[in-house]
PDB file of C-alpha atoms in Angstrom:
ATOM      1  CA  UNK A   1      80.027  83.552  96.303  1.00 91.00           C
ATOM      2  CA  UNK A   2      83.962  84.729  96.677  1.00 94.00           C
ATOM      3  CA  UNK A   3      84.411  88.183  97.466  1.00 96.00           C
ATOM      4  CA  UNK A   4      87.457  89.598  97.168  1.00 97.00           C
ATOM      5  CA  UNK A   5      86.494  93.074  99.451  1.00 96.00           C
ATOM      6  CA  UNK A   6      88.796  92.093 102.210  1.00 97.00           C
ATOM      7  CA  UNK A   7      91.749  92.572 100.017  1.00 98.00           C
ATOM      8  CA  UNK A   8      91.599  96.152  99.285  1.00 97.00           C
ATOM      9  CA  UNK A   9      90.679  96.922 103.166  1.00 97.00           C
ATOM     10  CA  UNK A  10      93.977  95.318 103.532  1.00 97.00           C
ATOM     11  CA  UNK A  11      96.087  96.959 101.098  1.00 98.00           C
ATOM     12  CA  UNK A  12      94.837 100.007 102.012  1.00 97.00           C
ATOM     13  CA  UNK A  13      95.880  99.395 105.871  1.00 97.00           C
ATOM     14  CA  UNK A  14      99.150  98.472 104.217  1.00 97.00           C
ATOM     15  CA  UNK A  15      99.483 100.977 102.469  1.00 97.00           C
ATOM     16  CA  UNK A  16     100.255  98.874  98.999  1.00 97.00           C
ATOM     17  CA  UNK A  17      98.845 100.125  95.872  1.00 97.00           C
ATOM     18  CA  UNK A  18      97.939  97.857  93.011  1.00 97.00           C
ATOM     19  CA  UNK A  19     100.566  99.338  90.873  1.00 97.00           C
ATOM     20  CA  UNK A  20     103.145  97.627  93.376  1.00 97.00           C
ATOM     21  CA  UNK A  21     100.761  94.564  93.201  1.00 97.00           C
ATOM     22  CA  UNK A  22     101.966  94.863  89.162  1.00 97.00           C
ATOM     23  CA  UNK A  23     105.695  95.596  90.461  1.00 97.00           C
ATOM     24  CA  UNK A  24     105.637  92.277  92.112  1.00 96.00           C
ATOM     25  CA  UNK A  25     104.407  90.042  89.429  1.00 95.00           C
ATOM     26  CA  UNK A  26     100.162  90.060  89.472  1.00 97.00           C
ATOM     27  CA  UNK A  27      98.949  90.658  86.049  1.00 95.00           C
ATOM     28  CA  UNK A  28      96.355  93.219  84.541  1.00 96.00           C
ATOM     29  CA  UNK A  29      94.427  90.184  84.062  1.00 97.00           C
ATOM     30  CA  UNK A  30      94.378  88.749  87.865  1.00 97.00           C
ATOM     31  CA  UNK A  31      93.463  92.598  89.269  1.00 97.00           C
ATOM     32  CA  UNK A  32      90.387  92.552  86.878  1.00 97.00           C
ATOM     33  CA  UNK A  33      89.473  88.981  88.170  1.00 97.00           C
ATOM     34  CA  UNK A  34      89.972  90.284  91.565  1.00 97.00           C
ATOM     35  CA  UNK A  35      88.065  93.632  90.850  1.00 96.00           C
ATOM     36  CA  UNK A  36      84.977  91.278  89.173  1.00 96.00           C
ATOM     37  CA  UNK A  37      85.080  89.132  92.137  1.00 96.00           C
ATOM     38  CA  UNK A  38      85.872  86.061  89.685  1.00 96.00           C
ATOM     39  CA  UNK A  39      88.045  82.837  90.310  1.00 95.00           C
ATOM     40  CA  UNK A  40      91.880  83.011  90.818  1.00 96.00           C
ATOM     41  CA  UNK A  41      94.027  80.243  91.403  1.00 96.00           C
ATOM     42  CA  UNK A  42      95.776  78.915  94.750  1.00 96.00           C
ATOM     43  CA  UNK A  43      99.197  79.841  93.681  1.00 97.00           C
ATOM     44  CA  UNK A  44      98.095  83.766  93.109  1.00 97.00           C
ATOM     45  CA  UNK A  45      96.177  83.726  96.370  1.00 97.00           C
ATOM     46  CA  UNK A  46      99.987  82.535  97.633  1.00 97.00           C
ATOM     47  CA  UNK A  47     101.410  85.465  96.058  1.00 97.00           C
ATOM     48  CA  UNK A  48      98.971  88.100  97.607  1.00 97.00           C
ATOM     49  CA  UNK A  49      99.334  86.781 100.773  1.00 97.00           C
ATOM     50  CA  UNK A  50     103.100  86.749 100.061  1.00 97.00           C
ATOM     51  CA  UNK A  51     103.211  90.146  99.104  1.00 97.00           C
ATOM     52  CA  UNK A  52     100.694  91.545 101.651  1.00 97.00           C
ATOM     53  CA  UNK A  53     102.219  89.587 104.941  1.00 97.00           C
ATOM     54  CA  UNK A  54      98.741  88.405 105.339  1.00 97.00           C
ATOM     55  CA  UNK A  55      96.463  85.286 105.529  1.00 97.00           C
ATOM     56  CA  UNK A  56      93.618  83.828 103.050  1.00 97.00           C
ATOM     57  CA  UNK A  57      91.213  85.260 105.529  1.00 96.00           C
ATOM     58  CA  UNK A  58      92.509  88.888 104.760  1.00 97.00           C
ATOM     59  CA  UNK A  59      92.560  88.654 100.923  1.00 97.00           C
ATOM     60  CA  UNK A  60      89.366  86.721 100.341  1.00 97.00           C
ATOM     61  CA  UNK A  61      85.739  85.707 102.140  1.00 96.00           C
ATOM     62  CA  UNK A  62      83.158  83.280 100.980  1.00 93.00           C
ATOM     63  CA  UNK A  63      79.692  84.245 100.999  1.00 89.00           C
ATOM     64  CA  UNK A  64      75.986  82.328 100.478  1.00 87.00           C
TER      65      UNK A  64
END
């Protein structure tokens, strides 16, 4: 199962909100995938990780 958890943890250390998540170009649409824990593709993962000056491991975990 994905779970997205790891990426509010780190935009909270961060300090980013998701309204500066909209600023930079991630939809309504992606949030509420990432809220629901639902799939998202490769090139947004690129973007949050972008944004966030992070790695996959900090936006994203996969669980049995």
């Amino acid at each position: 199962m994905i779970d997205y958890s790891p990426l509010w943890e780190t935009m909270r250390q961060r300090h980013v909100t998701q309204y500066q998540l909209l600023q930079q170009g991630i939809d309504n649409k992606t949030l509420d995938a990432l809220k629901k824990n639902k799939n998202i593709t490769l090139l947004t993962l690129e973007k949050l990780c972008s944004i966030l000056g992070c790695t996959p491991n900090d936006v994203v975990v996969f669980q049995k």
